[in-house]
Coordinates of C-alpha atoms in Angstrom, one line a residue:
M495 CA -1.7 29.0 -11.2
L496 CA -0.4 28.3 -7.3
E497 CA -3.0 25.4 -7.4
D498 CA -1.7 23.9 -10.6
R499 CA 1.5 23.8 -7.9
L500 CA -0.1 22.3 -5.2
H501 CA -2.1 20.2 -7.4
A502 CA 1.1 18.6 -8.9
R503 CA 2.7 18.2 -5.9
E504 CA 0.1 15.8 -4.8
K505 CA 1.2 14.0 -7.9
L506 CA 4.2 11.5 -8.5
L507 CA 4.4 9.4 -12.3
F508 CA 0.8 10.1 -12.5
F509 CA -0.8 9.1 -9.4
N510 CA -1.5 10.4 -5.7
K511 CA 1.2 10.3 -3.2
E512 CA -1.3 9.2 -1.1
Y513 CA -1.0 5.7 -3.3
I514 CA 2.7 5.0 -3.8
A515 CA 2.5 2.8 -1.2
E516 CA -0.5 0.7 -3.1
F517 CA 2.2 0.7 -5.6
V518 CA 5.4 0.2 -4.4
Y519 CA 4.0 -3.6 -1.9
G520 CA 2.5 -4.2 -5.5
G521 CA 4.7 -3.6 -7.6
I522 CA 7.8 -5.5 -4.1
D523 CA 5.5 -8.3 -4.5
G524 CA 5.5 -9.0 -8.5
A525 CA 8.8 -8.5 -9.0
I526 CA 9.7 -11.0 -6.2
T527 CA 6.7 -13.5 -6.3
T528 CA 7.2 -14.2 -10.2
F529 CA 11.1 -13.0 -10.4
A530 CA 10.8 -16.5 -8.0
V531 CA 8.7 -19.1 -9.6
V532 CA 11.1 -18.2 -12.8
A533 CA 14.4 -19.2 -10.1
G534 CA 11.8 -21.9 -9.4
A535 CA 11.3 -23.4 -13.1
E536 CA 14.8 -22.5 -13.6
G537 CA 16.4 -24.7 -10.7
A538 CA 13.8 -28.0 -12.6
N539 CA 15.3 -27.5 -15.8
F540 CA 12.1 -26.1 -17.4
N541 CA 12.0 -25.1 -20.8
T542 CA 11.1 -21.4 -22.2
S543 CA 7.7 -21.4 -22.4
V544 CA 6.7 -23.6 -19.4
V545 CA 8.7 -20.8 -17.7
I546 CA 6.3 -17.8 -19.4
I547 CA 3.1 -19.9 -18.2
L548 CA 3.9 -20.1 -14.7
G549 CA 5.6 -16.9 -14.5
L550 CA 1.5 -15.5 -16.6
A551 CA -0.9 -17.5 -14.5
N552 CA 1.1 -16.4 -11.0
L553 CA 1.2 -12.6 -12.4
I554 CA -3.0 -12.7 -13.1
A555 CA -3.6 -15.5 -10.3
D556 CA -1.5 -13.7 -7.2
G557 CA -1.6 -10.0 -8.4
F558 CA -5.9 -10.6 -8.4
S559 CA -5.5 -11.7 -4.9
M560 CA -3.3 -9.1 -3.6
S561 CA -5.8 -6.1 -5.0
V562 CA -8.9 -8.2 -3.4
G563 CA -7.5 -8.3 0.1
N564 CA -6.5 -4.8 0.0
F565 CA -10.0 -4.3 -1.7
F566 CA -11.1 -5.8 1.2
S567 CA -8.9 -4.3 4.3
T568 CA -9.8 -0.2 2.4
K569 CA -13.6 -1.1 2.6
A570 CA -13.4 -3.0 6.0
S571 CA -11.2 0.1 7.3
R572 CA -13.8 2.3 5.6
D573 CA -17.1 1.0 6.7
N574 CA -15.3 0.7 10.6
F575 CA -14.3 4.4 10.6
D576 CA -18.1 5.3 9.8
R577 CA -19.7 3.3 12.3
H578 CA -18.3 4.4 14.5
K579 CA -18.5 8.4 13.8
A580 CA -22.3 7.3 13.4
T581 CA -22.3 6.9 17.0
E582 CA -20.3 10.2 17.7
Y583 CA -23.0 11.7 15.5
W584 CA -26.0 10.2 17.9
E585 CA -24.4 10.6 20.7
V586 CA -23.5 13.8 20.5
D587 CA -27.4 14.5 19.8
N588 CA -28.5 12.6 22.7
L589 CA -26.0 12.7 24.9
P590 CA -24.0 16.1 24.3
D591 CA -23.3 17.3 28.3
R592 CA -20.7 13.0 28.9
E593 CA -19.7 14.6 25.4
V594 CA -18.7 18.3 26.4
E595 CA -17.0 17.4 28.9
E596 CA -15.3 14.6 27.0
I597 CA -13.6 17.0 24.7
R598 CA -13.4 19.8 27.9
E599 CA -11.2 16.2 29.5
A600 CA -9.7 15.9 26.3
Y601 CA -7.6 19.4 25.8
A602 CA -7.2 19.4 29.8
A603 CA -5.0 16.7 29.4
K604 CA -3.2 18.6 26.8
G605 CA -2.8 21.9 29.2
F606 CA -5.4 24.3 27.8
Q607 CA -7.3 26.1 31.7
G608 CA -9.2 28.2 32.8
E609 CA -10.8 31.1 30.2
L610 CA -8.9 29.0 26.9
L611 CA -10.5 26.1 28.0
D612 CA -13.7 27.2 28.6
Q613 CA -13.2 29.7 24.6
V614 CA -11.6 25.7 23.5
V615 CA -14.6 23.7 24.7
E616 CA -16.9 26.0 23.4
V617 CA -15.5 26.1 19.7
I618 CA -15.0 23.4 19.2
T619 CA -18.9 22.2 20.4
S620 CA -19.7 25.0 18.1
N621 CA -20.2 23.1 15.2
K622 CA -21.5 19.7 15.5
E623 CA -19.0 18.4 13.0
V624 CA -15.9 19.8 14.0
W625 CA -16.7 18.0 16.5
V626 CA -17.2 14.5 16.0
D627 CA -14.3 14.1 14.2
T628 CA -12.6 16.1 17.1
M629 CA -13.9 13.6 19.5
M630 CA -12.8 10.8 16.5
K631 CA -9.6 12.3 17.4
E632 CA -9.0 12.7 20.6
E633 CA -11.3 9.9 22.5
L634 CA -10.5 6.7 19.4
G635 CA -7.7 8.1 18.1
M636 CA -9.2 7.0 14.4
T637 CA -9.2 9.4 11.5
Q638 CA -10.6 9.3 7.8
D639 CA -8.8 8.1 5.7
D640 CA -9.5 9.3 1.9
K641 CA -7.9 6.4 -0.3
T642 CA -10.5 4.2 -2.1
P643 CA -10.7 0.3 -2.3
V644 CA -11.7 0.0 -6.0
K645 CA -8.6 2.7 -5.7
T646 CA -5.6 0.9 -3.7
A647 CA -7.4 -2.6 -5.3
S648 CA -6.2 -0.9 -9.2
V649 CA -3.2 0.6 -7.7
T650 CA -2.0 -2.6 -6.5
F651 CA -3.2 -5.0 -8.9
I652 CA -1.3 -2.8 -11.9
S653 CA 1.2 -1.9 -9.5
F654 CA 2.0 -5.5 -10.1
V655 CA 1.5 -7.1 -13.3
L656 CA 3.3 -4.2 -14.2
I657 CA 6.4 -4.2 -12.3
G658 CA 5.7 -8.2 -11.6
S659 CA 6.6 -9.2 -15.2
I660 CA 9.4 -7.3 -16.0
P661 CA 11.5 -11.2 -14.9
L662 CA 9.2 -12.8 -17.9
L663 CA 10.7 -9.8 -20.2
S664 CA 13.2 -11.6 -21.4
Y665 CA 11.0 -14.9 -21.5
L666 CA 8.7 -13.2 -22.9
V667 CA 11.0 -12.1 -26.2
A668 CA 12.8 -15.5 -26.9
G669 CA 9.6 -16.3 -27.1
S670 CA 8.5 -14.3 -30.3
G671 CA 11.9 -15.5 -31.7
L672 CA 15.2 -14.5 -30.2
H673 CA 17.3 -17.4 -29.8
A674 CA 19.3 -17.5 -26.7
G675 CA 19.8 -20.5 -23.9
N676 CA 18.1 -20.5 -20.5
T677 CA 21.0 -18.7 -18.4
Q678 CA 21.1 -16.7 -21.3
L679 CA 17.7 -15.7 -19.9
F680 CA 17.8 -16.3 -16.8
L681 CA 20.5 -14.1 -16.2
Y682 CA 19.0 -10.9 -18.6
S683 CA 15.7 -12.0 -16.6
S684 CA 17.8 -11.6 -12.8
I685 CA 19.5 -7.8 -14.2
L686 CA 16.6 -6.4 -15.0
T687 CA 14.2 -7.6 -12.1
G688 CA 17.1 -6.0 -10.0
V689 CA 16.8 -3.2 -11.7
A690 CA 12.9 -2.7 -11.1
L691 CA 13.9 -3.9 -7.1
A692 CA 16.3 -1.2 -7.5
L693 CA 13.5 1.4 -8.3
V694 CA 10.6 0.2 -7.0
G695 CA 12.9 0.1 -3.2
S696 CA 13.4 4.5 -4.1
L697 CA 9.7 4.7 -4.3
K698 CA 9.7 2.3 -1.1
S699 CA 12.5 5.1 0.5
L700 CA 9.1 7.4 0.7
V701 CA 6.9 5.8 1.9
T702 CA 8.8 4.6 4.6
Q703 CA 11.0 8.4 4.8
R704 CA 14.0 5.9 5.4
S705 CA 17.4 6.3 3.6
L706 CA 17.1 5.9 -0.4
L707 CA 20.5 2.7 0.3
V708 CA 18.6 1.0 2.1
G709 CA 15.5 0.6 0.8
I710 CA 17.0 -0.2 -2.0
G711 CA 19.5 -2.8 0.0
E712 CA 16.1 -4.4 1.8
T713 CA 14.5 -4.4 -1.5
L714 CA 16.9 -6.2 -3.4
L715 CA 17.6 -8.3 -0.6
L716 CA 13.9 -9.7 0.1
G717 CA 14.1 -10.2 -3.6
G718 CA 18.0 -12.3 -4.0
L719 CA 16.5 -15.1 -1.4
A720 CA 13.1 -15.3 -2.7
A721 CA 14.2 -15.9 -5.9
S722 CA 17.2 -18.3 -3.8
L723 CA 15.2 -20.1 -2.4
A724 CA 12.5 -20.9 -5.0
Y725 CA 16.4 -22.0 -7.6
F726 CA 16.8 -24.9 -4.5
V727 CA 13.8 -25.5 -4.2
G728 CA 13.3 -26.5 -7.7
D729 CA 16.6 -27.9 -8.7
V730 CA 16.0 -30.7 -5.4
L731 CA 12.7 -31.6 -6.6
Q732 CA 13.6 -31.6 -10.1
K733 CA 16.7 -33.8 -9.0
A734 CA 14.0 -36.0 -6.8
F735 CA 11.5 -37.1 -9.0
S736 CA 13.7 -37.0 -12.8

């Protein structure tokens, strides 16, 4: 029972809390970039079908690109950690006296002295795995990240597509038969995107541990600026080439 409760605390929206950052930033990027495409297309007075095509193409291509980048970034970080850890294992096996002295120096710098320092060094160096992990942290400032490249990339892609599709919902519904002018569709898209960004911004505050209002406000402001710029560029280009 206790284990179930502890496990539940590590979950949020059906995924591990350690992946909130990937979900948040994938969602923010998806909503903002897709809405920017919608705003640019609206500024250029494109019809509904063109908005849908451009939006979906951007959604899939950018989502995949972002997830691939996340995959290789996470993999590179894990490979770098594993390479340094292998080096530390070799040094513990082949240069034990030097490694013991480095442990002693690290904990002496923390204020340990005399017999207590000797005990700490003895306990740490009596277990090779603990010894190496301590060297990784104290000497190199590196700790193991349990997040896997596949999971981080998957969460990024799913959140990008899931949240990024929201700006397109009104156009997709219109394309399936709802009669509404482009101005109305863009208004609906703006409202839906604002709600989506507010929700993701509130999640962002959990990641950054900042004020909920600040997290929502920053996200909405960034989305609004991106959309305004895209709308302006679309309007200018449409007038220049019409």
